[in-house]
Coordinates of C-alpha atoms in Angstrom, one line a residue:
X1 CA 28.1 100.1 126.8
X2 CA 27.8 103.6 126.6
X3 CA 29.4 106.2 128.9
X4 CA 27.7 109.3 130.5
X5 CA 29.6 112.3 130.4
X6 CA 29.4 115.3 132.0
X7 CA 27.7 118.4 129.9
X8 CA 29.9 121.3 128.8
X9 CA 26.5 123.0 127.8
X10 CA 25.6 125.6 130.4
X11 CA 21.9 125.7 129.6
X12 CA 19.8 122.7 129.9
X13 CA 16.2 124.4 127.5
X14 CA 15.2 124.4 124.6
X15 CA 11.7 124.8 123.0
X16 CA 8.7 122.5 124.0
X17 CA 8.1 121.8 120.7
X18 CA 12.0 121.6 119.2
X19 CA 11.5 120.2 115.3
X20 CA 14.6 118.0 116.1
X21 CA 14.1 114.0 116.0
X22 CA 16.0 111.2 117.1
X23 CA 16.2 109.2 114.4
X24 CA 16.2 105.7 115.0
X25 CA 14.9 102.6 113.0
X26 CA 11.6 101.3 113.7
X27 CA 10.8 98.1 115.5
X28 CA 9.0 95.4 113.6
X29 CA 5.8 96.0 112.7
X30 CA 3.2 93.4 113.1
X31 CA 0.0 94.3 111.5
X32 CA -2.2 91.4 112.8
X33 CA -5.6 92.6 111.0
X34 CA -4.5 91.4 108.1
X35 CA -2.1 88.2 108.0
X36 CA -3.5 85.0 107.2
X37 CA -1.1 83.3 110.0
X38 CA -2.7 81.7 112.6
X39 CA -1.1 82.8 115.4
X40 CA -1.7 86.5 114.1
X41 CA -5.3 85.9 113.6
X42 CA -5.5 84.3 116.7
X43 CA -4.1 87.4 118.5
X44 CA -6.7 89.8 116.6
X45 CA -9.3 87.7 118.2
X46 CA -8.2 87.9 121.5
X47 CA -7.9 91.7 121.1
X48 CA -10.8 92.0 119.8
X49 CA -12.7 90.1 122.4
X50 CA -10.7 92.4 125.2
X51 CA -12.4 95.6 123.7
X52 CA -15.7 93.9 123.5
X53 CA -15.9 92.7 127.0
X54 CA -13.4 94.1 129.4
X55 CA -13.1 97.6 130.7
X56 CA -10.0 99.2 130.5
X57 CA -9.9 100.0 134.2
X58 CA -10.7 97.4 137.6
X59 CA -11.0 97.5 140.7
X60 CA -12.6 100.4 141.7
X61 CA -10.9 102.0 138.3
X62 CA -7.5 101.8 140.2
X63 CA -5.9 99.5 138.0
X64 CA -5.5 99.4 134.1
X65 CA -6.4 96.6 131.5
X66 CA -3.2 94.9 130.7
X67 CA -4.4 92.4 128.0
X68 CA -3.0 94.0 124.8
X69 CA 0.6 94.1 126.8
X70 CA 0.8 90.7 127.9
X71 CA -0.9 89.4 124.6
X72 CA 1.3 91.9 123.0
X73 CA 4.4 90.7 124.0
X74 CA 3.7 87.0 124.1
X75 CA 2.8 87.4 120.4
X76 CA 6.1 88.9 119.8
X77 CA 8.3 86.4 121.6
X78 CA 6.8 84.0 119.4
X79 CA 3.6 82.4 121.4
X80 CA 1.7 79.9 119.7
X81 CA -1.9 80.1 119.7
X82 CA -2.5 77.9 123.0
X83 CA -0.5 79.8 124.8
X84 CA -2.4 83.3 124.0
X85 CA -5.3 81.6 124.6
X86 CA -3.8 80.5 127.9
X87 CA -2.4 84.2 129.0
X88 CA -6.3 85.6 127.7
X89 CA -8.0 82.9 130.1
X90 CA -5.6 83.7 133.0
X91 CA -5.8 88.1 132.6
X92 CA -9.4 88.0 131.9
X93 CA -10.3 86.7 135.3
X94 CA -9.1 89.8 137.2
X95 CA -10.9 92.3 134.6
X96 CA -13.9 93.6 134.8
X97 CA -17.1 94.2 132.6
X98 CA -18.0 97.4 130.7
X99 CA -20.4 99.7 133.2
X100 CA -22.7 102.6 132.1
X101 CA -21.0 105.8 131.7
X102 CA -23.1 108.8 133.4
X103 CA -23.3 110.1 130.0
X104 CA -21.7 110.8 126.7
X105 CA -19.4 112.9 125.6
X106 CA -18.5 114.6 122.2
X107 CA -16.5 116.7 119.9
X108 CA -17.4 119.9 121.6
X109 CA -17.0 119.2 125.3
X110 CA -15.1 115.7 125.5
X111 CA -12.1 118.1 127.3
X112 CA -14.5 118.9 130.2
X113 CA -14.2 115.0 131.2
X114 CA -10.9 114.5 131.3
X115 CA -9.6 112.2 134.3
X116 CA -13.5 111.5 135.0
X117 CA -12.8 107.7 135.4
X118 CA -16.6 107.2 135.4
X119 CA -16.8 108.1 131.7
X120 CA -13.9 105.4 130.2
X121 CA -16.7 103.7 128.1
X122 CA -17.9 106.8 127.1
X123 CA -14.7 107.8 125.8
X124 CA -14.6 104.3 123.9
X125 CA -17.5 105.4 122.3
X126 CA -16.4 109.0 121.3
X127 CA -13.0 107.6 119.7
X128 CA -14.6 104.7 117.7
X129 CA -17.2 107.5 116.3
X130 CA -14.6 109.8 115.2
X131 CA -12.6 106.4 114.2
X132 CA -15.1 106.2 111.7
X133 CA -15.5 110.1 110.6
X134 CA -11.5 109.6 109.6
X135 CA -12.3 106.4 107.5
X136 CA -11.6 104.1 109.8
X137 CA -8.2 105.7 109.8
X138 CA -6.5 105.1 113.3
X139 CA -3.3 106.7 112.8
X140 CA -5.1 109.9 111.6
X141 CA -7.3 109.7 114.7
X142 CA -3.9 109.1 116.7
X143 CA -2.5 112.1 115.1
X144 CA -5.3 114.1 115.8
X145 CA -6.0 113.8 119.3
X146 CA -2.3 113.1 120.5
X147 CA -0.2 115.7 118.5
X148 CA -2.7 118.5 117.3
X149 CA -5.4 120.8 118.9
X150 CA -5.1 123.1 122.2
X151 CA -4.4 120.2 123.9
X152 CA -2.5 117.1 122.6
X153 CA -3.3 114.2 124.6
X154 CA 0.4 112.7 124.5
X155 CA 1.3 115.8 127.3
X156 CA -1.1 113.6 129.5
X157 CA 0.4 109.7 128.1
X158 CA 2.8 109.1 131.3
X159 CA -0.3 109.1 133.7
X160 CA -1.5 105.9 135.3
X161 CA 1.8 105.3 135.5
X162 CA 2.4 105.4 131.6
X163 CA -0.1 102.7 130.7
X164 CA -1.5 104.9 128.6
X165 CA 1.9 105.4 126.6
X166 CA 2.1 101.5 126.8
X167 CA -1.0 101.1 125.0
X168 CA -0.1 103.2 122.3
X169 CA 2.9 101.8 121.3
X170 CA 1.0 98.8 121.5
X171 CA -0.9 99.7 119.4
X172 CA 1.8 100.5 116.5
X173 CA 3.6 97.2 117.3
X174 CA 0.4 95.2 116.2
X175 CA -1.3 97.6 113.9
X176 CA -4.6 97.8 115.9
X177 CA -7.1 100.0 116.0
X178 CA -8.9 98.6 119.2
X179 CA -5.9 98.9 121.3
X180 CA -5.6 102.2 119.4
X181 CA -8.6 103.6 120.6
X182 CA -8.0 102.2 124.0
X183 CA -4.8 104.3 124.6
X184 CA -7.1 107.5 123.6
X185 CA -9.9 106.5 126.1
X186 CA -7.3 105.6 128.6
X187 CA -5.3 108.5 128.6
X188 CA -8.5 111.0 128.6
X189 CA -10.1 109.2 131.6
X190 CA -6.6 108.8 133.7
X191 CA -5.3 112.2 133.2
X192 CA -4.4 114.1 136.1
X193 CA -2.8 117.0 135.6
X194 CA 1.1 116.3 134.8
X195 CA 0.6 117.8 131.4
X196 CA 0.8 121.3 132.5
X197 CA 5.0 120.2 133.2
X198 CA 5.2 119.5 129.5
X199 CA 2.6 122.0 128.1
X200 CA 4.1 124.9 130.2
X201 CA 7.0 126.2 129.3
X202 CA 7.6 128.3 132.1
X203 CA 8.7 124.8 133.7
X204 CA 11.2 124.6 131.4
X205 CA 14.4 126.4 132.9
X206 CA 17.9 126.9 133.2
X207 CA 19.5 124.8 135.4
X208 CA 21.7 125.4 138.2
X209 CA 23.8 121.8 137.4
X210 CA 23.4 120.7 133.9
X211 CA 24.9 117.7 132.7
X212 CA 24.3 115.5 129.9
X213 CA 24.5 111.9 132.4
X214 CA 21.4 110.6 133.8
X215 CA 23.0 108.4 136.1
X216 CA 25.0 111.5 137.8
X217 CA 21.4 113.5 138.1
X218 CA 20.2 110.2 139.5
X219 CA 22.9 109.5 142.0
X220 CA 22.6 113.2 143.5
X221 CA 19.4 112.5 143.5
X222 CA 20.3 109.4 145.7
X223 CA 22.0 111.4 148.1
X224 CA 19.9 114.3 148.7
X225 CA 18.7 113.9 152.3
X226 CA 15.5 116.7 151.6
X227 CA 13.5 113.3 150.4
X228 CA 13.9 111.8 153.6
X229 CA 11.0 113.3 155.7
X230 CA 8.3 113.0 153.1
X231 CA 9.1 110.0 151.7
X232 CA 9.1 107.4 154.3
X233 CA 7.7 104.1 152.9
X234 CA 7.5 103.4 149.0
X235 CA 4.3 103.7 147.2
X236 CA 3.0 106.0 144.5
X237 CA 1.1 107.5 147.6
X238 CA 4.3 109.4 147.8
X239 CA 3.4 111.4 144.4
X240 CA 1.0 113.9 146.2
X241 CA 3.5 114.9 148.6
X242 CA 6.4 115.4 146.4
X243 CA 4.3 118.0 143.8
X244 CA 1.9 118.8 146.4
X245 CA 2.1 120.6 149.4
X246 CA 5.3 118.8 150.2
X247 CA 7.5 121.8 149.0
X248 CA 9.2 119.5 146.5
X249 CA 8.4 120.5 143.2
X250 CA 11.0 123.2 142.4
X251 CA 13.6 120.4 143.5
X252 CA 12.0 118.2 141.5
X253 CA 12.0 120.7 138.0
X254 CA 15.7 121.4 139.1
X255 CA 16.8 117.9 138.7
X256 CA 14.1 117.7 135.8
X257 CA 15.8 120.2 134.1
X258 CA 19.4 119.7 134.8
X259 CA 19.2 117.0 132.1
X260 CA 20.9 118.9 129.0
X261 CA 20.0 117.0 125.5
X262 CA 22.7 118.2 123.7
X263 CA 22.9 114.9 121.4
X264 CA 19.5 113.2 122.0
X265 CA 20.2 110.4 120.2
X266 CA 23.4 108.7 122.5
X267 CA 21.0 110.4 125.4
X268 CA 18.0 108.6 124.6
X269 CA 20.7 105.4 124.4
X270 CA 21.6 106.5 127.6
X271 CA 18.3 106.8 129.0
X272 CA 17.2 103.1 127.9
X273 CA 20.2 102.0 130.1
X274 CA 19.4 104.0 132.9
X275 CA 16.0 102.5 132.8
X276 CA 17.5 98.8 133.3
X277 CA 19.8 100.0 135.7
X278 CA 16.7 101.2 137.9
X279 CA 15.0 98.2 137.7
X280 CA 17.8 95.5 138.3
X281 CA 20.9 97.5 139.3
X282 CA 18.9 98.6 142.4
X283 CA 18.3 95.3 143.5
X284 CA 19.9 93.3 146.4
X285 CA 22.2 90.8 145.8
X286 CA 21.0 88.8 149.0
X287 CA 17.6 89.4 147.9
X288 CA 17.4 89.4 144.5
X289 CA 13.8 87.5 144.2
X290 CA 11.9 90.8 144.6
X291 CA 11.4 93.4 142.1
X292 CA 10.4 97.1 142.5
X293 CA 6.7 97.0 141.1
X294 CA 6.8 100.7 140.3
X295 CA 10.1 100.9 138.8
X296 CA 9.4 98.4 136.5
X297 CA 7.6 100.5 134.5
X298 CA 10.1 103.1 133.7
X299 CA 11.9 100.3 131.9
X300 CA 8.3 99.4 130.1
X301 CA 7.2 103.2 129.5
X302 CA 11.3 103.8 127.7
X303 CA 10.6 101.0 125.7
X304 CA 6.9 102.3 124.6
X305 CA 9.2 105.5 124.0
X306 CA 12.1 103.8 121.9
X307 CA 8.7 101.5 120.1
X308 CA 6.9 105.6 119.7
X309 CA 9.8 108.0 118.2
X310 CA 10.2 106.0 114.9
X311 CA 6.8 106.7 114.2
X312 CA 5.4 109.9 115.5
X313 CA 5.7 113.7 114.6
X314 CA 9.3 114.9 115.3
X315 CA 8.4 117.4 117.0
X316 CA 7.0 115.6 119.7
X317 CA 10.5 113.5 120.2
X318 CA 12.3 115.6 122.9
X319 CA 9.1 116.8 124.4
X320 CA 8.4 112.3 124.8
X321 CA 11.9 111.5 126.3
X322 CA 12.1 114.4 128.7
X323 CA 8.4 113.3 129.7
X324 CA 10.2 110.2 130.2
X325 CA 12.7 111.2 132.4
X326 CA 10.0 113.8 134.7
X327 CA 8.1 110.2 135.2
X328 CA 11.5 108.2 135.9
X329 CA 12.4 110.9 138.2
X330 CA 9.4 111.2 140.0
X331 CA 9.0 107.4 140.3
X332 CA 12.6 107.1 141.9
X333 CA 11.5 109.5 144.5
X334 CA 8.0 107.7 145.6
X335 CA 10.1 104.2 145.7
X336 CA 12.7 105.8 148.3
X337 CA 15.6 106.5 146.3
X338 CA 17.5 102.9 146.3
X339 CA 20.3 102.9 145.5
X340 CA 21.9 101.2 142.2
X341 CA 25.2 100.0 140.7
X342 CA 26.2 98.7 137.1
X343 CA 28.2 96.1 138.9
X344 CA 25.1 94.4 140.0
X345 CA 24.8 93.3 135.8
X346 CA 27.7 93.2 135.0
X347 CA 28.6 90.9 137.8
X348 CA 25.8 88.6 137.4
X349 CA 26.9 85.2 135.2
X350 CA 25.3 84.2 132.3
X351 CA 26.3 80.7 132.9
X352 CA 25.6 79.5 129.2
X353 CA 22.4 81.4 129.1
X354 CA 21.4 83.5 125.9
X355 CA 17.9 85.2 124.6
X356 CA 16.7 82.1 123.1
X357 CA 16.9 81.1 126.9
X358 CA 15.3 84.4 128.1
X359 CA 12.5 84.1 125.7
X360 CA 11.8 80.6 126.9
X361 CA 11.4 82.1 130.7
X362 CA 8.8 84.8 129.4
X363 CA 6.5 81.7 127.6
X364 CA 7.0 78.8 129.9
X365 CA 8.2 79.9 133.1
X366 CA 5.6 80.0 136.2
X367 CA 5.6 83.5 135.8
X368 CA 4.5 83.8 132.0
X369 CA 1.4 84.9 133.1
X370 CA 2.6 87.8 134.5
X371 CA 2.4 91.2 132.5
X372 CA 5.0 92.8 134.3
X373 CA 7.4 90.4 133.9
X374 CA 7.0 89.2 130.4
X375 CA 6.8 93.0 129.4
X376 CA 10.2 93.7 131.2
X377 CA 12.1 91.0 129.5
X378 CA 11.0 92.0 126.5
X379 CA 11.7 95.5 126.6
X380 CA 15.5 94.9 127.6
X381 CA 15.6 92.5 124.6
X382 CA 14.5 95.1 122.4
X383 CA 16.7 97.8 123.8
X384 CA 19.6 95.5 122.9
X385 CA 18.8 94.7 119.9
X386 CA 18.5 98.7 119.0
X387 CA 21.7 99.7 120.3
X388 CA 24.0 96.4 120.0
X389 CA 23.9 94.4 123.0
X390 CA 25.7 91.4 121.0
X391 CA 29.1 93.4 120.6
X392 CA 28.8 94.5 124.1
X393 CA 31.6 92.3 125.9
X394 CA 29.9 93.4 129.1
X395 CA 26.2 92.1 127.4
X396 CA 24.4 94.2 129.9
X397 CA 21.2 93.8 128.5
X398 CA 21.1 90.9 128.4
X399 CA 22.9 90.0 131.8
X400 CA 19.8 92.0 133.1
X401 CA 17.3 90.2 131.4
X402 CA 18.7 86.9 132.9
X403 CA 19.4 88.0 136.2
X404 CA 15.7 89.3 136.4
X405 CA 14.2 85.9 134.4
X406 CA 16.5 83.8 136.7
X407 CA 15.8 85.0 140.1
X408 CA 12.3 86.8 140.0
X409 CA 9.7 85.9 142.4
X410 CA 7.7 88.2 143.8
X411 CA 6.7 92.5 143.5
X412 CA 7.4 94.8 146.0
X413 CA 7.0 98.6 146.6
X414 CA 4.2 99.0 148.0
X415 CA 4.4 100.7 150.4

């Protein structure tokens, strides 16, 4: 397992748009359009029928579409075609139909509706037109909208709680232009205003304590009583407060920017551990059946990260991980601060049980129905598999992926 050690760089900026990449291999791409295998073709179906009938936001636009996630990562666990069928039947009946957009919008003013949630079909619309002007092209409409212009959508990727980020790596996992085109829509119509952390560099600073370790930021972060009086129950209510008028952004950006990347790729390693460590290290031992809702998805929005770098502009790449770690932070905060230990995986016994095992939880467990959790397992599967789980003696990954299949019952965080 890797080791987090304390930075000997003083400054903890560098440019927004640094040309540096981490440089990782790709996961395995899955380009369902075209294979002739039945589970693959089933898949495209299924996602095809999502974009055609379902919106990508419910009740009361609150809550995001998470078909192509669950379908997704079924698909890639190795579902057969009952069982996406199955997971479709059982997500569907909590979506919701397409409604009327108040209008349209286009190439010249489709920035003016950004986080209008009323106008996610329109945006549907827009991307599938310009889909077509590229040549049917998603990538180049991908690249176009999220990496170029005066405003490139990925600055905006980590709101709704990431799902748009999700989506999009998604979307490069199975080769799909629907699910493409639903991460553009999805991302216009949720964004609230986080971008200007990422677009502005004057947010970007010196810090007072820089460090290379995560886990140190995050266990001062821990301690720092200041939380205390805004932050009294969990809940992403919490989010206004903090970056509001709660007087706790500029402690916030200081713990933001007291992350130094002065060797992104171990730190990005790092960060993927830090991820599993604040889903399943801060959990009880005497009640280990519930599951921070919230902080699931900074394990599922690193592993849209580590499914993204491979793939997109370089450029982009430390801009994407600290956008990351600004979301990780900021979720920590809302859910109260818990507090976390390495020993609470490292502890936990395999007893005999391997991926083939975990796997088996996330297709044929009561709870393989459940986004969240099938996402979750998958993501710390993949992280091991990227940065050598098996010659771990300590096998944190995957003692985290068990512990969380094994005990799971229930979501909480709410507030």
């Amino acid at each position: 397992m890797s080791t987090f050690l304390p930075s000997l760089n003083p400054w903890s900026w560098f440019p927004a748009r640094k040309t540096e990449g981490i440089d990782i291999p790709s996961v395995d791409i899955h380009d369902v359009e075209s294979s002739p295998d039945e589970r693959a073709k089933t898949l495209k179906h299924l996602l095809r029928a999502n974009h055609a009938n379902h919106a990508i936001l419910f009740n009361h636009k609150r809550f995001h579409n998470h078909m192509p996630h669950i379908l997704g990562s079924a698909y890639i666990l190795g579902a057969e075609p009952d069982h996406l069928k199955h997971v479709y039947d059982v997500e569907a009946r909590t979506l919701e139909p397409w409604q009327d957009p108040p209008g349209e919008v286009s190439r010249h003013d489709w920035q003016k509706y950004l986080g209008d949630r009323r106008y996610e079909r329109a945006f549907v619309d827009f991307f599938t037109d310009e889909l077509v002007r590229l040549g049917y092209d998603w990538k180049k409409l991908v690249e176009e909208y999220f990496f170029q212009g005066d405003q490139p959508l990925i600055s905006g990727a980590f709101d709704g709680l990431g799902h748009p980020l999700i989506n999009l790596g998604y979307a490069y996992e199975l080769s799909n232009r629907s699910v493409a085109i639903e991460a553009l829509a999805m991302t216009t119509t949720v964004w609230d205003g986080w971008n200007k952390y990422f677009d502005d560099p004057a947010y970007t600073r010196p810090s007072k304590r820089p460090t290379t370790s995560l886990v140190e930021i995050l266990e001062r972060v821990h301690d720092d009583k200041r939380f205390d009086a805004t932050v009294t129950v969990p809940g992403p209510a919490n989010v206004d407060a903090l970056l509001g008028g709660g007087g706790h952004e500029e402690t916030l950006l200081e713990y933001w920017n007291s992350w130094t990347l002065t060797d992104p790729l171990a730190q990005f390693r790092d960060s993927q551990f830090a991820a599993t460590l604040l889903f399943v290290g801060t959990t009880k031992p005497d009640k280990t059946r519930d599951y921070d809702f919230f902080l699931v998805h900074v394990l599922t929005t690193s592993h849209a990260v580590r499914v993204l770098l491979p793939l997109i502009p370089a450029a982009f790449h430390l801009q994407l991980v600290r956008q990351w770690w600004f979301f990780a932070l900021v979720t920590y905060v809302t859910q109260m601060r818990p507090a976390f230990g390495v020993r609470n995986i490292k502890d936990y016994d395999l007893a005999g049980r391997d991926w083939e095992w975990v796997d088996n939880m996330a297709l044929k467990s009561t709870h393989g129905v459940d986004a969240h959790y099938v996402k979750a397992l998958r993501a710390m599967k993949e992280a091991a598999q990227t940065w050598g789980d098996d010659g771990d003696d300590d096998k944190c990954y995957l003692r985290a992926a068990v512990r969380f299949a094994a005990t799971f019952e229930q979501w909480t965080g709410f507030g």
